[in-house]
Coordinates of C-alpha atoms in Angstrom, one line a residue:
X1 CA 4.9 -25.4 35.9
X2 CA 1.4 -24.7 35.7
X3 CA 1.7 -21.3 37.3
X4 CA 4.8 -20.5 34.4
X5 CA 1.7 -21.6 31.8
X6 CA -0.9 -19.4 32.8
X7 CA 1.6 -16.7 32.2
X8 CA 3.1 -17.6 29.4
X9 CA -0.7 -17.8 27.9
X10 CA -1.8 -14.4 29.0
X11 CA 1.5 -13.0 27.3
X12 CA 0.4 -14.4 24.2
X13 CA -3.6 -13.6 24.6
X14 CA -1.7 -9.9 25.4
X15 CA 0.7 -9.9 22.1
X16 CA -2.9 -11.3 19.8
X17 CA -4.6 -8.0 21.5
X18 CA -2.1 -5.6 20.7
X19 CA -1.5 -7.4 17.2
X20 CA -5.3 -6.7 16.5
X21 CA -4.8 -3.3 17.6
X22 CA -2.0 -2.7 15.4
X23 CA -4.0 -4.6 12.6
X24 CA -6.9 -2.1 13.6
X25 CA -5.0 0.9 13.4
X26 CA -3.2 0.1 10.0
X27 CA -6.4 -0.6 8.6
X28 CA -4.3 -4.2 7.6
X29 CA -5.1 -7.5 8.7
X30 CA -3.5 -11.0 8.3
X31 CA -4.6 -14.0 6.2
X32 CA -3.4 -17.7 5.5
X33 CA -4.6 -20.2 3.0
X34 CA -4.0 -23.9 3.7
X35 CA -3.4 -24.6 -0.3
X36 CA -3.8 -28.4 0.1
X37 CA -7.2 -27.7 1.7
X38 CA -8.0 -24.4 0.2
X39 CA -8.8 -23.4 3.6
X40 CA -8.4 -19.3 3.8
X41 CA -8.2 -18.0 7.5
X42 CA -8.6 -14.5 7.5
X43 CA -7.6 -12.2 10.8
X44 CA -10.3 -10.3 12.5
X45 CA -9.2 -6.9 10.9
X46 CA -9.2 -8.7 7.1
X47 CA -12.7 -9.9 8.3
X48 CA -13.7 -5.9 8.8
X49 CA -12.0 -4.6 5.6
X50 CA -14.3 -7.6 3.6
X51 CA -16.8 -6.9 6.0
X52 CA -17.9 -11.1 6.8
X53 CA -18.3 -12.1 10.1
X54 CA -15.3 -13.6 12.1
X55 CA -14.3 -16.8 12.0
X56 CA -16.5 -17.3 9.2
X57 CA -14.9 -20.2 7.0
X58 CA -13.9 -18.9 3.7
X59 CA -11.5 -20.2 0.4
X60 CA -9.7 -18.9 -2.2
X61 CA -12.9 -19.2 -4.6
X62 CA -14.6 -16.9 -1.7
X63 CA -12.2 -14.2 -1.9
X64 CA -11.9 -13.9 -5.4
X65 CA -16.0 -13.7 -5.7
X66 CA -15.0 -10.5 -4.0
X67 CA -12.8 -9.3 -6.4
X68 CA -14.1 -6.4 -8.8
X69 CA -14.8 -8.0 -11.7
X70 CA -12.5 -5.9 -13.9
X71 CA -9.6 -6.9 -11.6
X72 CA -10.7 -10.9 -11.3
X73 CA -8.7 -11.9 -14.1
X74 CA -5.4 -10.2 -12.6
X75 CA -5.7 -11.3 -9.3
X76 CA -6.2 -14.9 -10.3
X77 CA -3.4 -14.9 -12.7
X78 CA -0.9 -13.2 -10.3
X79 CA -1.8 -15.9 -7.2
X80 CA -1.4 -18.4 -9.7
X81 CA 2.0 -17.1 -10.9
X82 CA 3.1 -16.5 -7.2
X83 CA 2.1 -20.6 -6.6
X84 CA 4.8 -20.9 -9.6
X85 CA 7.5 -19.4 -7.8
X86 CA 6.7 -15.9 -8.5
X87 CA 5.3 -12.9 -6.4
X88 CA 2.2 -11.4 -5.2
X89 CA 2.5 -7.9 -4.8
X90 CA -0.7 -6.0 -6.4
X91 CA -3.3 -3.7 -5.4
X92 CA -6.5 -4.1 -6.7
X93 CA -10.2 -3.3 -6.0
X94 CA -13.2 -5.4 -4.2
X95 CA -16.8 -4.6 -4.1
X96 CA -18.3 -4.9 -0.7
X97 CA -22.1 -4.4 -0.2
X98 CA -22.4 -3.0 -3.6
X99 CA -19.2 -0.2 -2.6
X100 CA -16.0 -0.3 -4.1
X101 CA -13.2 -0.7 -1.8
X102 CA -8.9 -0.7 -2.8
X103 CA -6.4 -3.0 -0.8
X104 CA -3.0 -3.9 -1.4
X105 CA -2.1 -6.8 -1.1
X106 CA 1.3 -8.9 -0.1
X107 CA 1.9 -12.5 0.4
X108 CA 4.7 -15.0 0.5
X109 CA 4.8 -18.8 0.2
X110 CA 5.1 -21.4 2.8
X111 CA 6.7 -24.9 2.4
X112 CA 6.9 -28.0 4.6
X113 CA 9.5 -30.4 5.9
X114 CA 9.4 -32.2 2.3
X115 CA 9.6 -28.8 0.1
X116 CA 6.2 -29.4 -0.8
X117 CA 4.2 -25.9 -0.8
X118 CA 1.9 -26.3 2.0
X119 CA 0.8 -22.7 2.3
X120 CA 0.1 -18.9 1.4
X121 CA 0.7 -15.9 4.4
X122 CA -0.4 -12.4 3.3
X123 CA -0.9 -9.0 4.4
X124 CA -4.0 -7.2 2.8
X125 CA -4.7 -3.1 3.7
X126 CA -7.7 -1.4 3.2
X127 CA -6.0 1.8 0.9
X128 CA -8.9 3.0 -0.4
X129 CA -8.5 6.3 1.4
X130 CA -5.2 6.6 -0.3
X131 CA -6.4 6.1 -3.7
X132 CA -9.2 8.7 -3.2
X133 CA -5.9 11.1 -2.1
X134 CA -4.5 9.8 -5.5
X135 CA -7.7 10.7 -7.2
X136 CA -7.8 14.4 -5.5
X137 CA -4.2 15.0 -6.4
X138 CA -5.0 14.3 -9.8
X139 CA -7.6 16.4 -10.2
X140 CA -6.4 19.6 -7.9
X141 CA -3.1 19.4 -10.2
X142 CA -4.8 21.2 -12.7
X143 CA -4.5 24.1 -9.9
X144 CA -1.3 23.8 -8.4
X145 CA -1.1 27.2 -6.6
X146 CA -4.2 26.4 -4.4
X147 CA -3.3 22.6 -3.8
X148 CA -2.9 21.9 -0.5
X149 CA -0.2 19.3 -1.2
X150 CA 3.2 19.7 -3.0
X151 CA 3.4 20.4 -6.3
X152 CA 6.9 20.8 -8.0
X153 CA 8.2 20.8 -11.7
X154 CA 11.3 20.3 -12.9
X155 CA 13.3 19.9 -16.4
X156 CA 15.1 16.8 -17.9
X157 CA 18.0 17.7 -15.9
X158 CA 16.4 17.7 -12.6
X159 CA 16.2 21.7 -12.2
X160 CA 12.8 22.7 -10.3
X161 CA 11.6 24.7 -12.7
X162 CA 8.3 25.8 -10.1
X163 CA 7.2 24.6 -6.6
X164 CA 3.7 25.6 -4.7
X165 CA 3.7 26.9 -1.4
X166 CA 3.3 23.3 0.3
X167 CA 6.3 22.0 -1.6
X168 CA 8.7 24.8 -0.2
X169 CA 9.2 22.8 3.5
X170 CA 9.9 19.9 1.1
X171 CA 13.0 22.0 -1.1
X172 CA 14.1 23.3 2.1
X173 CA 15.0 20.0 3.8
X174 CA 16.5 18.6 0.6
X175 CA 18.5 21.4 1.0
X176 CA 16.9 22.9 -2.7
X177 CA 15.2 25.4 -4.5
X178 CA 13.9 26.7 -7.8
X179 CA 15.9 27.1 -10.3
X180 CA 18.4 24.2 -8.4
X181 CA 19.0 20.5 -8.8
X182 CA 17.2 18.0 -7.1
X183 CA 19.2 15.8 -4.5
X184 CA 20.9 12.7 -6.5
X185 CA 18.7 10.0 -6.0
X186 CA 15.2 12.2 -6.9
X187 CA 16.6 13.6 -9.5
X188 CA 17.1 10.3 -10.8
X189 CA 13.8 9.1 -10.8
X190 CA 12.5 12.4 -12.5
X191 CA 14.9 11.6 -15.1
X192 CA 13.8 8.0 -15.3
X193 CA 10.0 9.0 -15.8
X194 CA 11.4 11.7 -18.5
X195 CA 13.6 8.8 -20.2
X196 CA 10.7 5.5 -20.0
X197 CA 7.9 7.9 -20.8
X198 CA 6.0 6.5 -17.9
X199 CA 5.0 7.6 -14.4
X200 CA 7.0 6.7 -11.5
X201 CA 6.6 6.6 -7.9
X202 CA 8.6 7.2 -4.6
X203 CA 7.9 7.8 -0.7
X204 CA 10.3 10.8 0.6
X205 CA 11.1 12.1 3.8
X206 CA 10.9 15.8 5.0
X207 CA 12.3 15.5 8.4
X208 CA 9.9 13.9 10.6
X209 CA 7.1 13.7 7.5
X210 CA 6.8 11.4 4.9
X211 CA 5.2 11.8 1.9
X212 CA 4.3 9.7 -1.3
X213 CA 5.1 11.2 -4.6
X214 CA 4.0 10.8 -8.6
X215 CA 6.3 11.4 -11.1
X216 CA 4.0 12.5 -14.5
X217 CA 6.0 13.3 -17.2
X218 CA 5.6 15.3 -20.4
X219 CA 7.9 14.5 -22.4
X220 CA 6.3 16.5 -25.5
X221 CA 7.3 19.6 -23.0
X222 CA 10.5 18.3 -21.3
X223 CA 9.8 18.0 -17.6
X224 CA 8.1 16.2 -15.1
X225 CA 5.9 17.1 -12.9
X226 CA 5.8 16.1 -9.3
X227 CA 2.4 15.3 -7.2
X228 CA 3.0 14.7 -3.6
X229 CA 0.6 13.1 -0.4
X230 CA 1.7 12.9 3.1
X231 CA 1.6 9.6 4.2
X232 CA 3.4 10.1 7.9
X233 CA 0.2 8.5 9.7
X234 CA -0.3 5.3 7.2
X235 CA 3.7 4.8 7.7
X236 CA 3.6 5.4 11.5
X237 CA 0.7 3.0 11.5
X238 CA 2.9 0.5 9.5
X239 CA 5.5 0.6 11.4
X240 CA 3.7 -0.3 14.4
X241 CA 2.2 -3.5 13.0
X242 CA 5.7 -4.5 11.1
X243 CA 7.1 -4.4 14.9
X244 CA 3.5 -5.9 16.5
X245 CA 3.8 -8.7 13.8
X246 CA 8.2 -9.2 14.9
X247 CA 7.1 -9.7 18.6

């Protein structure tokens, strides 16, 4: 018996190395909040991306003292809401040391025997990197021809009106081109962003590439245009801590 424990811990001290690791790698760590205590437990990657030492005790009031305070107000409100019954999906921004850091951030709600809410579990990732793509995108899409990442434009009815030279691979494996319709379920959020007046967003896959995509439309013009980031290492990265965290 004693011999089937010591194993049976250094599995587990194995799968908490490999689950930091994972964290690590993701740039995404792991938090819970005892909401009868207020007692916030953060994981040790959460701990780098707010950069506090580990195991340092923390609440809800700490966390939101990092919260920009342009986004304080949100944040608050949505946790609130999500202790209501709704959900906390958001991203938002943090300062840290006086530097200004994005995260998204997930969580779901944790009842006990009675029904009683008991507790919050959440992912947070550190996307600041990804906004700053965002942010180049934007600005090198006044240049499409010499962006580096797809460009592509296309009319109310889904017709690519132009593509740059790194959206070609893209066309290709959707099996598309200029002056042809985009595949069904594109399309269809091109039209949407066309129709709401408002941009839209979608991950895609090019073969073994992924890539996240902005749908900007002008409706003053008729078309949308199309601003695309490859994201295959952040979802690689995701995919090993969604199967780090099932183990």
């Amino acid at each position: 018996i004693a011999m089937d424990r010591m194993l049976t811990e250094a599995a587990l001290r194995r799968v908490e190395r490999d689950l930091n690791r994972a964290q690590a790698v993701a740039h995404a760590g792991s938090w819970r909040l005892d909401v009868r205590h207020n007692e916030l437990r953060w994981s040790d990657e959460a701990c780098r991306i707010f950069e506090v030492p580990e195991g340092a005790p923390q609440s809800y009031e700490t966390f939101l003292a990092f919260v920009h305070p342009d986004d304080r107000a949100r944040v608050d409100r949505e946790w609130k809401a999500a202790l209501r019954g709704g959900t906390y999906d958001l991203e938002h921004r943090i300062v840290v040391k006086g530097r200004v850091k994005w995260l998204r951030e997930r969580a779901v709600l944790e009842s006990d025997a009675r029904g009683n809410l008991a507790a919050g579990f959440g992912i947070v990732q550190d996307i600041t990197e990804k906004k700053k793509h965002e942010d180049d995108i934007e600005k090198l899409s006044r240049f499409p021809k010499e962006n580096p990442s797809p460009v592509i434009r296309v009319t109310h009815e889904s017709i690519v009106l132009y593509a740059n030279r790194a959206a070609v691979p893209l066309l290709r494996s959707w099996k598309c081109a200029v002056g042809k319709s985009l595949p069904g379920g594109i399309g269809a959020v091109a039209r949407r962003a066309l129709r709401t007046k408002s941009r839209q967003s979608a991950e895609l896959a090019c073969g073994a590439r992924f890539f996240s995509f902005e749908f900007a439309p002008l409706p003053e013009h008729g078309y949308v245009n199309l601003y695309g980031v490859d994201i295959t290492r952040r979802r690689k990265a995701e995919a090993a801590l969604a199967k780090m965290n099932a183990e």
